[in-house]
Coordinates of C-alpha atoms in Angstrom, one line a residue:
M232 CA 77.9 -11.8 -10.9
K233 CA 80.4 -12.9 -13.6
P234 CA 80.3 -16.6 -14.5
T235 CA 83.2 -18.7 -13.3
V236 CA 84.9 -21.9 -14.4
Y237 CA 82.7 -23.7 -11.9
D238 CA 79.6 -22.4 -13.7
I239 CA 81.1 -23.7 -17.0
A240 CA 81.8 -27.1 -15.5
T241 CA 78.3 -27.4 -14.1
T242 CA 76.6 -26.2 -17.3
A243 CA 78.6 -28.5 -19.5
G244 CA 78.5 -31.4 -17.1
V245 CA 82.3 -31.9 -17.0
S246 CA 85.1 -31.7 -14.5
L247 CA 87.0 -28.5 -13.6
A248 CA 90.1 -30.2 -15.1
T249 CA 88.4 -30.6 -18.4
V250 CA 87.3 -27.0 -18.5
D251 CA 90.9 -26.0 -17.7
R252 CA 92.2 -28.1 -20.6
V253 CA 89.7 -26.5 -23.0
L254 CA 90.5 -23.0 -21.9
N255 CA 94.2 -23.5 -22.2
R256 CA 93.9 -25.5 -25.5
R257 CA 95.6 -28.6 -24.0
P258 CA 95.1 -32.1 -25.4
G259 CA 93.2 -34.9 -23.8
V260 CA 89.7 -33.7 -24.6
S261 CA 87.4 -35.2 -27.2
A262 CA 85.9 -33.0 -29.9
R263 CA 82.4 -33.7 -28.5
T264 CA 83.4 -32.6 -25.0
R265 CA 85.2 -29.5 -26.3
E266 CA 82.0 -28.5 -28.1
K267 CA 80.0 -28.9 -24.9
V268 CA 82.4 -26.7 -23.0
D269 CA 82.6 -24.1 -25.8
A270 CA 78.7 -24.0 -25.9
A271 CA 78.6 -23.5 -22.1
I272 CA 81.2 -20.7 -22.3
A273 CA 79.1 -19.0 -25.0
S274 CA 75.8 -19.4 -23.2
L275 CA 77.2 -18.0 -20.0
G276 CA 79.0 -15.1 -21.7
F277 CA 82.2 -16.1 -19.9
V278 CA 85.3 -14.0 -20.7
R279 CA 88.6 -15.2 -19.4
D280 CA 90.9 -12.5 -18.0
M281 CA 93.9 -13.5 -20.0
A282 CA 95.6 -10.2 -19.2
A283 CA 95.5 -10.9 -15.5
A284 CA 96.6 -14.5 -16.0
N285 CA 99.5 -13.5 -18.2
L286 CA 100.5 -10.7 -15.9
A287 CA 100.7 -13.2 -13.0
K288 CA 102.9 -15.4 -15.2
G289 CA 105.0 -12.4 -16.2
R290 CA 104.4 -13.2 -19.9
I291 CA 106.0 -10.9 -22.6
Y292 CA 104.8 -10.8 -26.2
P293 CA 107.6 -10.4 -28.7
L294 CA 106.1 -8.8 -31.9
V295 CA 107.7 -7.8 -35.2
F296 CA 106.3 -5.1 -37.5
I297 CA 107.7 -5.2 -41.1
L298 CA 107.2 -1.8 -42.7
P299 CA 108.2 -0.3 -46.1
S300 CA 111.0 2.2 -45.8
N301 CA 110.1 4.6 -48.6
D302 CA 109.1 8.2 -48.4
N303 CA 105.4 7.6 -47.7
S304 CA 103.9 9.9 -45.2
F305 CA 101.2 7.5 -44.1
M306 CA 103.8 4.7 -43.6
R307 CA 105.8 7.0 -41.5
L308 CA 102.6 7.6 -39.4
I309 CA 102.3 3.9 -39.0
E310 CA 105.9 3.7 -37.9
T311 CA 105.3 6.5 -35.4
E312 CA 102.4 4.6 -33.9
V313 CA 104.4 1.5 -33.7
R314 CA 107.2 3.4 -31.8
S315 CA 104.5 4.8 -29.5
A316 CA 103.5 1.2 -28.8
M317 CA 107.1 0.4 -28.1
Q318 CA 107.1 3.1 -25.4
R319 CA 104.1 1.4 -23.8
S320 CA 105.9 -2.0 -23.8
A321 CA 106.3 -2.2 -20.1
L322 CA 102.6 -1.6 -19.5
E323 CA 101.3 -3.8 -22.3
R324 CA 104.0 -6.5 -21.8
T325 CA 105.2 -6.4 -25.4
D326 CA 108.6 -6.4 -26.9
I327 CA 108.2 -4.8 -30.3
R328 CA 110.8 -4.3 -33.0
I329 CA 110.6 -2.9 -36.5
L330 CA 112.0 -4.4 -39.7
D331 CA 112.4 -1.9 -42.6
V332 CA 112.2 -3.3 -46.2
P333 CA 112.2 -1.4 -49.5
A334 CA 108.7 -0.6 -50.7
F335 CA 107.1 -2.9 -53.3
D336 CA 110.1 -5.2 -53.1
T337 CA 108.7 -8.8 -53.1
A338 CA 112.1 -10.5 -52.6
A339 CA 113.1 -8.2 -49.7
L340 CA 109.7 -8.8 -48.0
V341 CA 110.0 -12.6 -48.4
E342 CA 113.6 -12.5 -47.0
A343 CA 112.4 -10.5 -43.9
L344 CA 109.5 -12.9 -43.3
D345 CA 111.8 -16.0 -43.6
G346 CA 114.3 -14.3 -41.3
V347 CA 112.0 -14.1 -38.4
V348 CA 110.8 -17.8 -38.5
L349 CA 113.6 -19.0 -36.2
E350 CA 112.9 -16.2 -33.7
R351 CA 109.4 -17.6 -33.1
P352 CA 107.9 -14.2 -32.1
A353 CA 104.4 -14.1 -30.6
G354 CA 103.2 -12.4 -33.9
V355 CA 104.2 -10.5 -37.0
A356 CA 102.4 -7.6 -38.6
L357 CA 103.3 -6.5 -42.2
V358 CA 102.3 -4.2 -45.0
A359 CA 101.9 -6.9 -47.7
V360 CA 102.9 -7.0 -51.3
D361 CA 100.3 -9.2 -53.0
A362 CA 102.6 -11.8 -54.7
P363 CA 102.6 -15.6 -54.5
E364 CA 106.1 -15.6 -53.0
V365 CA 104.8 -13.4 -50.1
V366 CA 101.8 -15.6 -49.6
A367 CA 104.1 -18.6 -49.3
A368 CA 106.3 -16.9 -46.9
V369 CA 103.4 -15.8 -44.7
D370 CA 102.1 -19.4 -44.7
R371 CA 105.6 -20.7 -43.8
L372 CA 105.6 -18.4 -40.8
T373 CA 102.1 -19.5 -39.8
D374 CA 103.1 -23.1 -40.1
A375 CA 106.0 -22.4 -37.7
G376 CA 103.5 -21.3 -35.1
T377 CA 103.6 -17.5 -35.6
P378 CA 100.4 -15.7 -36.4
V379 CA 100.5 -12.9 -39.0
V380 CA 98.4 -9.7 -39.3
T381 CA 98.4 -7.7 -42.5
L382 CA 98.3 -3.9 -42.2
V383 CA 96.8 -1.4 -44.7
S384 CA 97.2 -3.8 -47.6
D385 CA 95.7 -7.3 -47.3
L386 CA 96.9 -10.7 -48.4
P387 CA 93.7 -12.8 -48.3
A388 CA 95.1 -15.7 -50.2
S389 CA 97.5 -16.4 -47.3
R390 CA 96.7 -17.9 -43.9
R391 CA 97.1 -14.5 -42.1
V392 CA 94.8 -14.3 -39.1
H393 CA 93.5 -10.7 -39.5
Y394 CA 93.6 -7.7 -41.7
A395 CA 93.9 -4.3 -40.0
G396 CA 92.8 -1.7 -42.6
I397 CA 89.9 -0.2 -44.4
D398 CA 87.6 -1.8 -47.0
N399 CA 89.6 -0.5 -50.0
I400 CA 87.0 -1.3 -52.6
A401 CA 84.5 0.8 -50.6
A402 CA 87.1 3.6 -50.3
G403 CA 87.5 3.6 -54.1
R404 CA 83.8 3.7 -54.6
T405 CA 83.5 6.6 -52.1
A406 CA 86.3 8.5 -54.0
A407 CA 84.4 8.1 -57.3
S408 CA 81.2 9.3 -55.8
L409 CA 82.9 12.4 -54.5
L410 CA 85.0 13.1 -57.6
G411 CA 82.0 12.6 -59.9
R412 CA 80.1 15.2 -58.0
F413 CA 82.9 17.7 -57.8
A414 CA 84.0 17.3 -61.5
G415 CA 80.5 18.3 -62.8
E416 CA 78.7 17.3 -66.0
K417 CA 81.2 18.4 -68.6
D418 CA 83.0 15.6 -70.5
G419 CA 86.7 15.1 -69.8
P420 CA 89.4 12.8 -68.7
I421 CA 90.1 11.6 -65.1
A422 CA 93.7 10.9 -64.0
V423 CA 94.4 8.1 -61.5
L424 CA 97.6 8.2 -59.5
A425 CA 98.8 5.0 -57.8
G426 CA 101.9 3.8 -56.0
S427 CA 102.1 0.4 -57.5
M428 CA 99.6 -2.2 -58.7
L429 CA 101.7 -4.8 -56.8
V430 CA 99.9 -3.9 -53.6
R431 CA 96.3 -5.1 -53.1
D432 CA 95.0 -1.9 -51.5
H433 CA 95.8 0.1 -54.6
R434 CA 94.2 -2.4 -56.9
E435 CA 91.1 -2.7 -54.8
R436 CA 90.7 1.1 -54.6
L437 CA 91.0 1.3 -58.4
E438 CA 88.5 -1.5 -58.8
G439 CA 85.9 0.3 -56.6
F440 CA 86.6 3.6 -58.3
R441 CA 86.1 2.2 -61.8
Q442 CA 82.9 0.5 -60.8
V443 CA 81.2 3.8 -59.7
M444 CA 82.7 5.9 -62.5
T445 CA 81.4 3.5 -65.1
E446 CA 78.0 3.2 -63.5
S447 CA 77.3 6.8 -62.6
Y448 CA 79.7 9.1 -64.5
P449 CA 80.2 7.6 -68.0
H450 CA 81.0 11.1 -69.4
L451 CA 84.2 11.1 -67.4
R452 CA 86.9 9.0 -69.1
L453 CA 89.6 7.3 -67.0
L454 CA 93.1 7.6 -68.3
D455 CA 95.8 5.0 -67.9
V456 CA 96.9 4.6 -64.3
I457 CA 100.1 6.5 -63.4
E458 CA 102.3 4.5 -61.1
G459 CA 104.5 6.9 -59.1
R460 CA 106.0 4.3 -56.7
D461 CA 104.9 6.7 -53.8
D462 CA 107.9 8.9 -54.8
P463 CA 107.1 12.6 -54.8
A464 CA 109.7 13.5 -57.5
T465 CA 108.4 10.8 -59.8
V466 CA 104.8 11.8 -59.2
E467 CA 105.5 15.4 -60.0
R468 CA 107.3 14.6 -63.2
L469 CA 104.7 12.2 -64.5
L470 CA 101.8 14.5 -63.7
L471 CA 103.5 17.5 -65.4
E472 CA 103.9 15.3 -68.5
L473 CA 100.3 14.3 -68.2
F474 CA 99.0 17.9 -67.9
Q475 CA 101.0 18.8 -71.1
E476 CA 99.3 16.0 -73.0
H477 CA 95.8 16.5 -71.4
G478 CA 95.2 20.1 -70.5
D479 CA 91.5 19.4 -70.0
V480 CA 91.8 16.9 -67.0
R481 CA 88.6 17.1 -65.0
G482 CA 89.7 15.3 -62.0
I483 CA 92.5 13.4 -60.2
Y484 CA 92.2 10.4 -57.9
S485 CA 95.4 10.0 -55.9
L486 CA 94.8 6.5 -54.4
G487 CA 98.4 6.1 -53.0
A488 CA 101.1 8.3 -51.7
G489 CA 103.5 10.7 -53.3
N490 CA 101.1 13.6 -52.7
R491 CA 103.9 16.1 -52.2
G492 CA 104.6 15.6 -55.9
L493 CA 100.9 16.0 -56.7
I494 CA 100.7 19.4 -54.9
K495 CA 103.8 20.7 -56.5
A496 CA 102.6 19.7 -60.0
L497 CA 99.2 21.4 -59.4
R498 CA 100.9 24.6 -58.2
Q499 CA 103.0 24.8 -61.4
T500 CA 100.2 24.2 -63.9
M501 CA 97.7 26.8 -65.2
F502 CA 94.3 25.3 -65.7
G503 CA 91.2 26.9 -67.2
R504 CA 89.4 25.1 -64.4
R505 CA 91.4 23.4 -61.7
P506 CA 90.8 19.6 -61.7
S507 CA 88.9 18.2 -58.8
V508 CA 91.2 16.1 -56.6
I509 CA 90.5 13.3 -54.1
A510 CA 93.5 11.9 -52.1
H511 CA 94.1 9.4 -49.4
E512 CA 95.4 9.8 -45.8
L513 CA 95.3 13.0 -43.8
T514 CA 99.0 14.0 -43.6
E515 CA 100.7 17.4 -43.4
T516 CA 100.8 17.5 -47.2
T517 CA 97.1 16.7 -47.9
R518 CA 96.1 18.9 -45.0
L519 CA 97.9 21.8 -46.7
G520 CA 96.4 20.8 -50.1
L521 CA 92.9 21.1 -48.5
A522 CA 93.7 24.4 -46.9
E523 CA 95.0 25.9 -50.2
G524 CA 92.0 24.6 -52.2
L525 CA 94.2 22.3 -54.3
V526 CA 92.6 19.1 -52.9
D527 CA 88.8 18.8 -52.5
A528 CA 88.6 15.8 -50.1
V529 CA 90.8 13.3 -48.3
L530 CA 89.8 9.8 -47.4
N531 CA 91.6 8.7 -44.2
Q532 CA 92.2 5.7 -42.1
D533 CA 93.4 5.8 -38.5
A534 CA 97.0 4.6 -38.3
G535 CA 96.9 4.4 -34.5
H536 CA 93.8 2.3 -34.6
E537 CA 95.4 -0.1 -37.1
V538 CA 98.5 -0.6 -35.1
R539 CA 96.6 -1.1 -31.8
S540 CA 94.3 -3.5 -33.6
A541 CA 97.2 -5.6 -34.9
I542 CA 98.7 -5.8 -31.4
R543 CA 95.4 -6.8 -29.8
V544 CA 94.8 -9.5 -32.3
L545 CA 98.3 -10.9 -32.1
K546 CA 98.2 -11.0 -28.3
A547 CA 94.8 -12.7 -28.4
E548 CA 96.1 -15.3 -30.9
A549 CA 99.0 -16.0 -28.6
D550 CA 96.5 -16.4 -25.7
G551 CA 94.0 -18.4 -27.6
S552 CA 91.3 -15.8 -26.8
H553 CA 88.8 -14.0 -28.9
V554 CA 88.7 -10.4 -30.2
L555 CA 85.7 -8.2 -30.7
A556 CA 85.1 -7.8 -34.4
A557 CA 83.4 -4.4 -34.0
Q558 CA 86.4 -3.1 -32.1
E559 CA 88.8 -4.0 -34.8
R560 CA 86.9 -2.6 -37.7
I561 CA 88.7 0.3 -39.3
R562 CA 86.4 3.0 -40.7
I563 CA 86.8 5.4 -43.6
D564 CA 86.9 9.1 -42.6
I565 CA 86.2 11.8 -45.1
F566 CA 87.8 15.2 -44.6
L567 CA 87.1 18.5 -46.4
K568 CA 88.6 21.9 -45.8
D569 CA 85.7 22.6 -43.5
N570 CA 85.9 19.7 -41.1
L571 CA 89.6 19.3 -40.5
P572 CA 90.4 18.1 -37.0

């Protein structure tokens, strides 16, 4: 039989009214008493059915997703998942809207964050640019009573409540382990293609990548990072210039987007030996690259899982309830040509 509030009151030695105050985060309870009630809740394994309680109240959760508006296939997958969640709004009692901002634009992101303060939504999820101004804007929103979740790229210096994304340092290390094996023992340069070093996920992937390449594959020399701003045309141009200068490139790590430009550049260039290529996110473009043999492996994160995780966490924050850490952990998937879903 599931424990009840009566069991909590008996175990903690307090009144039902006190248990109700603790569960609903109302004032009038001393820190000592609150600790006793929390300990009783933990020992009994009590889980409050906030969904049923809020359904009875008819509660709706207004949520805002702030997403970059560039031509990034994975960001468009994120947007698609958010729109799918919008279609489930009646069932999940959410009212979701999307704010588009230019990618890597600190000022535009700060303006968007400050613009939703007065709306007082139940929560905000955003793809963060790691800049002090954005940290301050997130903290202002938090101070106004709106919890914030970061998506894909984290902002740990802020008071955000949760990060929904993969461990990007681990992703970079994984990419290096794969690329080092694929590239072989012959000396040569390795190209690294990023969107922008303004976003933390790209910097962390590069950090993890460098760690393993230095430790395990010192014969492979990393070239200066190419920042393609996640724009396919820019990526194609910069890579073609790179290939003219370095015809002996042994491998390419594409840690951001712009992979349509990567594929086009690879198709146009004649190599004595095609460079090994590791990319991120299983999109139509990277899937085609795997199928054509232009890409060796793709590291992927589940966009749907990230969006659902952000919604669950923001609703839980609004309710004052807990989330299951294991449920919110985003794993790194590795796809080769042979195991495509």
